[in-house]
Every structure is written in structure tokens, then in C-alpha cells.
Short mmCIF file of C-alpha atoms and ligand atoms in Angstrom, two decimals:
data_model
loop_
_atom_site.label_atom_id
_atom_site.label_comp_id
_atom_site.label_asym_id
_atom_site.label_seq_id
_atom_site.Cartn_x
_atom_site.Cartn_y
_atom_site.Cartn_z
CA MET A 79 -18.92 20.22 -15.61
CA LEU A 80 -17.15 21.29 -12.69
CA MET A 81 -13.28 20.39 -13.12
CA VAL A 82 -11.09 19.50 -9.84
CA LYS A 83 -7.55 20.81 -10.08
CA LYS A 84 -4.76 18.91 -8.45
CA GLN A 85 -0.80 19.00 -8.53
CA ILE A 86 0.32 15.52 -8.55
CA VAL A 87 4.05 14.45 -8.27
CA MET A 88 4.67 11.14 -10.39
CA LEU A 89 7.83 9.27 -9.00
CA PRO A 90 8.03 6.33 -11.99
CA GLY A 91 11.20 5.01 -10.32
CA ASP A 92 12.82 1.52 -11.51
CA GLY A 93 11.77 -1.60 -13.16
CA ILE A 94 8.12 -1.58 -14.09
CA GLY A 95 7.50 1.34 -12.20
CA PRO A 96 7.25 3.74 -15.34
CA GLU A 97 5.22 1.15 -17.15
CA VAL A 98 2.42 0.95 -14.40
CA LEU A 99 2.46 4.91 -13.91
CA ALA A 100 1.86 5.21 -17.75
CA ALA A 101 -1.43 3.14 -17.13
CA ALA A 102 -2.15 5.58 -14.09
CA GLU A 103 -1.70 8.93 -16.20
CA ALA A 104 -3.79 7.27 -19.15
CA VAL A 105 -6.73 6.45 -16.63
CA ILE A 106 -6.44 10.07 -15.21
CA ARG A 107 -6.50 11.56 -18.43
CA ALA A 108 -9.58 9.72 -19.61
CA LEU A 109 -11.67 11.26 -16.89
CA PRO A 110 -12.94 14.68 -17.96
CA GLU A 111 -13.92 15.78 -14.35
CA LEU A 112 -10.24 15.95 -13.36
CA ASP A 113 -7.71 18.66 -14.41
CA PHE A 114 -4.71 17.48 -12.81
CA THR A 115 -1.14 18.25 -13.39
CA LEU A 116 1.08 15.59 -13.40
CA VAL A 117 5.02 16.10 -12.96
CA GLU A 118 7.44 13.62 -12.98
CA HIS A 119 10.35 13.65 -10.52
CA PRO A 120 13.38 11.28 -10.28
CA CYS A 121 13.82 8.91 -7.60
CA GLY A 122 14.99 5.33 -7.14
CA ALA A 123 18.07 3.10 -7.69
CA GLY A 124 18.37 4.34 -11.52
CA GLU A 125 18.44 8.01 -10.22
CA TYR A 126 21.36 7.03 -7.76
CA LEU A 127 23.23 5.48 -10.71
CA ARG A 128 22.64 8.64 -12.67
CA ASN A 129 23.44 11.27 -10.23
CA GLY A 130 24.38 9.59 -7.04
CA ASP A 131 21.27 10.02 -4.62
CA PRO A 132 18.18 7.72 -4.97
CA LEU A 133 16.04 10.77 -3.33
CA PRO A 134 17.17 14.18 -4.49
CA ALA A 135 16.24 16.93 -2.09
CA ALA A 136 14.29 18.71 -4.86
CA THR A 137 12.14 15.50 -5.16
CA ILE A 138 11.46 15.78 -1.59
CA GLU A 139 10.34 19.36 -1.77
CA ALA A 140 8.19 18.79 -4.72
CA CYS A 141 6.40 15.99 -2.86
CA ARG A 142 5.96 18.29 0.29
CA LYS A 143 4.37 20.94 -2.17
CA ALA A 144 2.14 18.38 -4.12
CA ASP A 145 -1.44 17.48 -3.52
CA ALA A 146 -0.57 14.01 -3.73
CA ILE A 147 2.11 11.68 -5.01
CA LEU A 148 1.64 8.78 -7.33
CA LEU A 149 4.69 6.29 -7.05
CA GLY A 150 5.63 3.32 -9.45
CA ALA A 151 7.99 1.29 -7.85
CA MET A 152 11.71 1.63 -6.57
CA GLY A 153 14.71 -0.76 -6.45
CA ILE A 154 17.29 -2.39 -8.76
CA PRO A 155 18.50 -5.76 -7.25
CA ASP A 156 22.26 -5.26 -7.46
CA VAL A 157 22.15 -1.47 -6.69
CA ARG A 158 22.77 -1.51 -3.07
CA TRP A 159 24.42 0.42 -0.12
CA ALA A 160 27.85 -0.91 1.05
CA ASP A 161 26.20 -2.70 3.89
CA GLY A 162 24.17 -4.84 1.37
CA ARG A 163 20.83 -3.11 1.91
CA GLU A 164 18.62 -2.43 -1.44
CA MET A 165 17.87 1.31 -1.91
CA ALA A 166 14.28 1.95 -0.49
CA PRO A 167 13.41 5.64 -1.06
CA GLN A 168 9.96 4.68 -1.03
CA ILE A 169 10.32 3.76 2.66
CA ASP A 170 12.39 6.97 3.29
CA ILE A 171 9.42 9.06 1.86
CA ARG A 172 7.00 7.54 4.38
CA GLU A 173 9.27 8.42 7.09
CA ILE A 174 10.19 11.94 5.92
CA LEU A 175 6.58 12.82 5.14
CA GLY A 176 5.09 10.88 8.29
CA LEU A 177 3.06 8.57 6.40
CA TYR A 178 2.19 6.25 9.29
CA ALA A 179 -1.05 4.31 7.77
CA GLY A 180 -0.03 1.86 4.94
CA VAL A 181 -3.63 1.01 3.72
CA ARG A 182 -3.75 -2.39 1.84
CA PRO A 183 -6.84 -3.24 0.41
CA THR A 184 -7.38 -6.95 -0.89
CA LYS A 185 -10.44 -7.71 -2.91
CA THR A 186 -11.43 -10.31 -5.44
CA TYR A 187 -12.55 -9.11 -8.76
CA ASN A 188 -12.71 -12.67 -10.35
CA ALA A 189 -12.86 -15.53 -8.18
CA ALA A 190 -10.97 -17.38 -11.02
CA HIS A 191 -7.67 -15.26 -10.20
CA SER A 192 -7.79 -16.54 -6.71
CA PRO A 193 -5.86 -19.60 -5.87
CA LEU A 194 -8.52 -20.10 -3.03
CA LYS A 195 -11.09 -19.76 -5.77
CA GLN A 196 -12.91 -17.23 -3.33
CA SER A 197 -15.18 -14.71 -4.42
CA THR A 198 -15.89 -12.90 -1.27
CA ILE A 199 -12.57 -11.55 -0.22
CA ASP A 200 -12.86 -7.74 0.62
CA TYR A 201 -10.63 -6.39 3.50
CA VAL A 202 -8.33 -3.88 4.25
CA LEU A 203 -5.20 -4.31 6.03
CA VAL A 204 -3.67 -1.30 7.65
CA ARG A 205 0.29 -1.28 8.36
CA GLU A 206 1.80 0.92 10.62
CA SER A 207 4.85 2.47 8.28
CA THR A 208 6.93 4.75 10.28
CA GLU A 209 8.09 2.46 13.05
CA GLY A 210 7.95 -1.37 14.24
CA LEU A 211 10.70 -3.78 13.28
CA PHE A 212 11.89 -1.32 10.38
CA SER A 213 12.92 1.39 13.04
CA THR A 214 16.51 0.71 13.16
CA ARG A 215 16.81 -0.23 9.41
CA LEU A 216 19.04 2.60 8.75
CA ARG A 217 21.50 2.15 11.63
CA PRO A 218 24.93 1.19 10.39
CA ARG A 219 26.08 -2.43 10.55
CA ASP A 220 29.42 -3.51 12.21
CA LYS A 221 30.72 -5.83 9.48
CA THR A 222 32.89 -7.56 11.79
CA ALA A 223 30.32 -8.34 14.62
CA ASN A 224 28.96 -11.66 15.65
CA GLU A 225 25.73 -10.40 16.66
CA VAL A 226 23.32 -7.93 14.71
CA ARG A 227 20.05 -6.69 16.34
CA ASP A 228 16.92 -4.88 14.99
CA GLU A 229 14.35 -3.24 17.34
CA MET A 230 10.72 -3.46 17.26
CA LEU A 231 9.82 0.50 18.29
CA VAL A 232 6.48 0.88 19.26
CA THR A 233 5.61 4.52 20.82
CA ARG A 234 2.24 5.54 22.36
CA ALA A 235 1.80 8.37 20.10
CA GLY A 236 2.53 6.39 17.06
CA SER A 237 0.10 3.59 17.86
CA GLU A 238 -2.56 5.91 18.92
CA ARG A 239 -2.63 7.82 15.85
CA LEU A 240 -2.60 4.47 13.97
CA PHE A 241 -5.53 3.16 15.87
CA HIS A 242 -7.53 6.19 15.47
CA PHE A 243 -7.02 5.94 11.76
CA SER A 244 -8.01 2.39 11.64
CA PHE A 245 -11.28 2.76 13.58
CA ARG A 246 -12.20 5.96 11.46
CA LEU A 247 -11.68 3.53 8.43
CA ALA A 248 -13.79 0.78 10.04
CA GLN A 249 -16.57 3.13 10.52
CA THR A 250 -16.64 3.80 6.78
CA ARG A 251 -16.76 -0.01 6.27
CA ARG A 252 -18.54 -2.98 8.06
CA ARG A 253 -17.41 -1.53 11.74
CA LYS A 254 -15.18 -4.54 12.52
CA LEU A 255 -11.67 -3.84 13.34
CA THR A 256 -9.00 -6.95 13.98
CA LEU A 257 -5.73 -6.19 15.73
CA VAL A 258 -2.95 -8.51 14.43
CA ASP A 259 0.07 -8.77 17.04
CA LYS A 260 2.16 -11.11 18.78
CA ALA A 261 1.29 -9.89 22.29
CA ASN A 262 1.76 -13.26 23.67
CA VAL A 263 5.44 -13.37 23.19
CA LEU A 264 6.83 -9.65 22.58
CA PRO A 265 6.66 -7.04 25.33
CA SER A 266 6.40 -4.36 22.64
CA MET A 267 3.45 -6.08 21.07
CA ALA A 268 1.67 -6.39 24.60
CA PHE A 269 2.15 -2.51 24.87
CA PHE A 270 0.75 -2.21 21.23
CA ARG A 271 -2.32 -4.11 22.46
CA GLU A 272 -2.84 -2.13 25.54
CA ILE A 273 -2.86 0.92 23.40
CA PHE A 274 -5.51 -0.40 21.20
CA ASP A 275 -7.65 -1.46 24.05
CA GLU A 276 -7.58 2.01 25.34
CA VAL A 277 -8.45 3.66 22.00
CA ALA A 278 -11.22 1.16 21.31
CA LYS A 279 -13.06 2.41 24.10
CA GLN A 280 -13.68 5.62 22.17
CA TYR A 281 -15.34 3.56 19.22
CA PRO A 282 -18.04 1.27 20.88
CA ASP A 283 -19.72 1.15 17.38
CA VAL A 284 -16.80 -0.79 16.26
CA GLU A 285 -16.63 -4.49 16.94
CA THR A 286 -12.95 -5.60 17.68
CA GLU A 287 -11.06 -8.65 18.21
CA ARG A 288 -7.33 -9.59 18.53
CA ILE A 289 -5.43 -12.19 16.59
CA TYR A 290 -1.80 -13.49 16.73
CA VAL A 291 0.18 -12.76 13.56
CA ASP A 292 0.77 -16.50 13.06
CA ALA A 293 -2.92 -17.41 13.24
CA MET A 294 -3.65 -14.63 10.90
CA ALA A 295 -1.50 -15.89 8.19
CA LEU A 296 -3.58 -19.31 8.64
CA TYR A 297 -6.85 -17.49 8.60
CA LEU A 298 -6.20 -15.29 5.57
CA VAL A 299 -5.82 -18.35 3.50
CA GLN A 300 -8.49 -20.46 5.39
CA ARG A 301 -11.37 -17.87 6.03
CA PRO A 302 -10.45 -14.59 4.75
CA GLU A 303 -14.17 -13.56 4.30
CA ARG A 304 -14.68 -12.92 7.97
CA PHE A 305 -12.26 -9.94 7.88
CA ASP A 306 -13.20 -6.16 7.28
CA VAL A 307 -10.31 -3.89 8.62
CA MET A 308 -7.00 -5.21 10.35
CA VAL A 309 -4.35 -3.24 11.82
CA THR A 310 -0.82 -4.31 12.60
CA GLU A 311 2.90 -3.23 12.98
CA ASN A 312 5.02 -2.44 9.89
CA MET A 313 7.03 -5.85 9.56
CA PHE A 314 3.60 -8.04 10.03
CA GLY A 315 1.80 -5.88 7.61
CA ASP A 316 4.82 -5.98 5.17
CA ILE A 317 4.62 -9.78 5.11
CA LEU A 318 0.70 -10.39 5.46
CA SER A 319 -0.06 -7.90 2.72
CA ASP A 320 2.06 -9.93 0.16
CA LEU A 321 0.20 -13.04 1.42
CA ALA A 322 -3.37 -11.21 1.15
CA ALA A 323 -2.37 -10.15 -2.58
CA ALA A 324 -1.59 -13.81 -3.59
CA THR A 325 -5.25 -14.90 -2.41
CA VAL A 326 -6.64 -12.41 -5.15
CA GLY A 327 -4.30 -12.89 -7.99
CA GLY A 328 -0.96 -11.76 -6.98
CA MET A 329 1.05 -8.25 -6.78
CA GLY A 330 -0.55 -6.99 -9.72
CA MET A 331 -3.87 -6.66 -8.11
CA ALA A 332 -2.84 -5.01 -4.93
CA PRO A 333 -3.03 -1.35 -4.56
CA SER A 334 -1.73 0.88 -1.86
CA ALA A 335 -1.92 4.14 0.03
CA ASP A 336 0.57 5.31 2.59
CA ILE A 337 -1.52 7.99 4.45
CA GLY A 338 -0.30 10.68 7.08
CA ASP A 339 -2.00 13.67 8.52
CA HIS A 340 -0.62 16.20 5.69
CA HIS A 341 0.56 14.13 2.93
CA ALA A 342 -0.25 10.86 1.13
CA VAL A 343 1.57 8.55 -1.48
CA PHE A 344 -0.39 6.10 -3.81
CA GLN A 345 1.20 3.27 -5.21
CA PRO A 346 0.82 -0.61 -6.19
CA ALA A 347 1.95 -2.76 -3.31
CA HIS A 348 4.28 -4.30 -5.58
CA GLY A 349 8.09 -3.78 -6.24
CA SER A 350 10.12 -3.08 -9.40
CA ALA A 351 9.73 -6.84 -10.48
CA PRO A 352 13.11 -7.01 -12.35
CA ASP A 353 11.94 -10.26 -13.67
CA ILE A 354 9.35 -8.83 -15.71
CA ALA A 355 10.68 -5.20 -16.51
CA GLY A 356 10.55 -3.97 -20.02
CA GLN A 357 8.50 -6.74 -21.24
CA GLY A 358 5.15 -5.18 -21.32
CA LYS A 359 3.80 -8.06 -18.75
CA ALA A 360 3.26 -5.81 -15.64
CA ASN A 361 -0.46 -5.93 -14.68
CA PRO A 362 -1.48 -2.24 -14.30
CA VAL A 363 -4.65 -2.97 -12.19
CA ALA A 364 -2.86 -2.40 -8.98
CA THR A 365 -1.68 0.91 -9.84
CA ILE A 366 -4.99 1.94 -11.68
CA LEU A 367 -6.95 0.96 -8.28
CA SER A 368 -4.33 3.09 -6.38
CA VAL A 369 -5.52 6.08 -8.45
CA ALA A 370 -9.06 5.39 -7.27
CA MET A 371 -7.69 5.43 -3.57
CA MET A 372 -6.06 8.87 -4.28
CA LEU A 373 -9.27 10.31 -5.58
CA GLU A 374 -11.10 8.87 -2.72
CA TRP A 375 -8.54 10.41 -0.25
CA PHE A 376 -8.99 13.78 -2.05
CA GLY A 377 -12.57 13.66 -0.90
CA GLU A 378 -14.43 16.07 -3.41
CA ALA A 379 -17.54 14.74 -4.80
CA GLU A 380 -16.11 14.79 -8.52
CA CYS A 381 -13.07 12.83 -7.17
CA ILE A 382 -15.32 10.32 -5.36
CA THR A 383 -17.62 9.96 -8.63
CA ALA A 384 -14.40 9.33 -10.62
CA ALA A 385 -13.08 6.88 -8.30
CA LYS A 386 -16.34 4.86 -8.41
CA LYS A 387 -16.13 5.08 -12.43
CA ILE A 388 -12.50 3.39 -12.06
CA ARG A 389 -13.57 0.61 -9.82
CA SER A 390 -16.67 -0.31 -12.10
CA ALA A 391 -14.45 -0.23 -15.28
CA VAL A 392 -11.81 -2.52 -13.52
CA GLU A 393 -14.80 -4.81 -12.29
CA ARG A 394 -16.31 -4.75 -15.72
CA VAL A 395 -13.19 -5.50 -17.59
CA LEU A 396 -11.79 -8.17 -15.21
CA THR A 397 -15.16 -10.18 -15.26
CA ASP A 398 -14.46 -11.40 -18.50
CA PRO A 399 -11.90 -14.48 -18.21
CA ASN A 400 -10.08 -13.21 -21.45
CA HIS A 401 -9.03 -10.07 -19.77
CA ALA A 402 -5.93 -11.10 -18.01
CA THR A 403 -2.22 -10.15 -17.98
CA PRO A 404 0.49 -13.05 -17.51
CA ASP A 405 0.28 -13.06 -13.88
CA LEU A 406 -3.51 -13.75 -14.10
CA ARG A 407 -2.63 -16.52 -16.51
CA GLY A 408 -3.56 -14.48 -19.56
CA SER A 409 -1.56 -12.84 -22.60
CA LEU A 410 -2.78 -9.25 -22.41
CA LYS A 411 0.23 -6.79 -22.40
CA THR A 412 0.20 -3.75 -20.03
CA ASN A 413 -1.07 -1.45 -22.38
CA GLU A 414 -3.75 -3.66 -23.91
CA MET A 415 -5.36 -4.20 -20.13
CA THR A 416 -5.11 -0.37 -19.83
CA ASP A 417 -6.67 0.38 -22.88
CA LEU A 418 -9.43 -1.95 -21.87
CA ILE A 419 -10.00 -0.20 -18.75
CA VAL A 420 -9.81 3.42 -20.26
CA SER A 421 -12.51 2.30 -22.72
CA ALA A 422 -14.73 0.87 -19.97
CA LEU A 423 -14.35 4.37 -18.43
P1 ATP B 18 9.70 -5.09 -2.84
O1 ATP B 18 10.49 -5.82 -1.93
O2 ATP B 18 10.32 -3.71 -3.34
O3 ATP B 18 8.18 -5.00 -2.55
P2 ATP B 18 9.68 -7.78 -3.98
O4 ATP B 18 10.98 -8.15 -3.99
O5 ATP B 18 8.69 -8.24 -3.01
O6 ATP B 18 9.68 -6.01 -4.00
P3 ATP B 18 8.06 -7.65 -6.42
O7 ATP B 18 8.75 -6.68 -7.23
O8 ATP B 18 7.00 -6.99 -5.81
O9 ATP B 18 8.96 -8.12 -5.53
O10 ATP B 18 7.78 -9.10 -7.22
C1 ATP B 18 7.29 -10.07 -6.84
C2 ATP B 18 6.71 -10.82 -7.79
O11 ATP B 18 5.45 -10.34 -8.10
C3 ATP B 18 7.52 -11.20 -9.01
O12 ATP B 18 7.57 -12.35 -9.63
C4 ATP B 18 7.06 -9.97 -9.96
O13 ATP B 18 7.29 -10.56 -11.44
C5 ATP B 18 5.37 -9.97 -9.39
N1 ATP B 18 4.95 -9.01 -9.81
C6 ATP B 18 4.97 -7.67 -9.16
N2 ATP B 18 4.45 -6.90 -9.56
C7 ATP B 18 3.65 -7.20 -10.57
C8 ATP B 18 2.87 -6.70 -11.55
N3 ATP B 18 2.30 -5.45 -11.63
N4 ATP B 18 2.51 -7.40 -12.48
C9 ATP B 18 2.63 -8.73 -12.71
N5 ATP B 18 3.46 -9.29 -11.81
C10 ATP B 18 4.09 -8.67 -10.84
#
């Protein structure tokens, strides 16, 4: 058998991050076609407590050299910068490596996990990840001021690359792309829509529609089955992707990829979940599905086959209603769910 060699940087981070990355490692080790070197690097609020920097330069350097990065979760609630913000090296990495496309797939594996009891949810939200309403997040705040502003940054170059990415993704699926914006109120969003309309002309094979973000929140609950690929700005995507995750069982079911032109980070869409950290309660499925996304992004035939095996193993395991972690109203521990998926592989 031909074995694919890759260098993967692992950033376990904080809270449940190390617990779910252990599941990712177990799955990678169970696939004989993968000869992956997995090297851990420090990053996160815990690293700040240890050495004074949540994202050491050596970690960034290792990320630049790696074939891909697998990230657990970052953040400890009471470890904050002086202005009150939580440390978010996972967002810094997106900006440093130019990972502009936040790819958030939402899919039902078992209708019983969905509060909507929907078995037909299968769409991908693409969230712009380097500008939008997060653009001024690092601006120092004057604590004496009675007015604070955050700016919504929309650039032509940033939007064009995002839309091209989204149209190309739509071409690999059901050829339908929905723009989610607030073009009826915000000038930045009207600009965003104009650029979308221009780029759309280059993809006549993809059907397009435009929906305001408030209506989208409604439709994701009322009629999620009608969507395939959606694209939106950073903050709207942040909010809608958590809503989307809830419709298929919660954050433990939501994988993600942050993709740029040269690098990519794969991680569960959830945070460090301090409420359940260290208790073996974390659902590892989001992380395991993120590994499948990484393999698909690599693109080699062996990787695509391995990704298919992971997806099929997850599907088979989750079909059984007894196979559920506490977030899915079951009692399996993180390692028990991981073992079931590894056995199914
Ligand atoms: P962030 O802002 O860093 O994305 P957050 O504050 O939005 O994080 P999460 O850490 O994602 O929050 O947790 C939100 C809820 O989802 C918590 O109740 C947490 O326990 C739950 N949760 C998150 N991830 C998992 C998981 N893998 N398995 C089970 N429950 C999870």
C-alpha cells in the first residue's frame, strides 16, 4: 500500500482541546495509508500562564512549515488581557496565515440528535475569517471613553477571494450558493453584495440567492434542508455557525477548517468548554470530522479514501442511539466514543 507522508502540527490548547486532539491522533494512527508525523506545539491561555505568550513565535514558525495544523481549543475564561478580552490565539493564527475561508459543515448524522428532528440537514457555511466586524478587535480600548466603536471591514480583494472559494466549493456540491448579508442596512454589506454579484457572473453554473442575516437565522431553524453552500462575513458566520451546530446536536458535532491559499487549520468549531473539561465528557466527533476535512484538503487519492472511511465510520457508529456522549443525551466517555469510531474504521 502507498503511504502518504505529511507533517502535522498539533496545537492542543486549553480545556477540552487536548482531550479531543487525542481522539484525532487515535483516528490518524488507525489508518494504515497515513504516515503522518504529529508534533505538538504550545499555544493557548495555559501557555500564557506558563511562559507569558499565548502564541509563541516558534509555534507560528512550525505552523508555517507544516503541511497542515490540527487545533484543539483555546481559552481559559479568567485568563484575559488587561482590557478584558479573552486570549484568542486561534483567531491570531487565522490572520497571520491568511486563512480567510472558515468552512463550517453542518450535517445530521442521526435525526434523534437534532432538536428539529431533521434528518436532511447537509450544508456548509463559509465564514470570512480575516476582516468583517472582527477587524478592529486588537485596537487598544480607552477605558475612560464613553463611546467604543468596532468597525466592519469589507475589502474588494478579501471579498473576491472569499466568493471565488465559495463558488468553487459550491461546484463540488449541489451548485447552489447563498449570500448572507445585511445589505439593506449597512453600506459595508451593500458593497459585499455588489462584489458577490460581480463574481457570480463568472460561475453561471451555480444558482445564487441573497438572504439577510436575520431571516437566515429563522430559515436555519424552519427550513434548513433548502441550503447547500452559504457565505457570509466574519461575525455573522460566528453566530450562525453555532446556531447551525445546535440544529444537529450541538458544538460536539461541528467540525471546521480555516483555509487560506497556502496554509490551513482544522479544528472543532467549539471552544475549550471549561464547564466539562477534564471530565471525559467531550464529544470527539467534531474533531474527528475535522481530520476528515484535512484529508480531503490534502487531495491525494489515499487521503480522500481515508476521509471517506472516517465519515462512514462516524455514520455507522452514530446510527446506534446508544452511541452518544452526554451532549447527545448519552453516557459514553470521550475515549469510548473514540474507540467505537476507531473500531468501525
Ligand atoms: P468559543 O467562544 O471559544 O468558541 P464558547 O464560549 O462559545 O467558545 P464552547 O467552549 O464552544 O463555548 O462551549 C459552548 C457549550 O458547548 C458548552 O456548554 C460546552 O460544554 C459545549 N461543548 C462545546 N464543545 C463540546 C464538545 N466537544 N462536547 C460536548 N459539549 C461541548
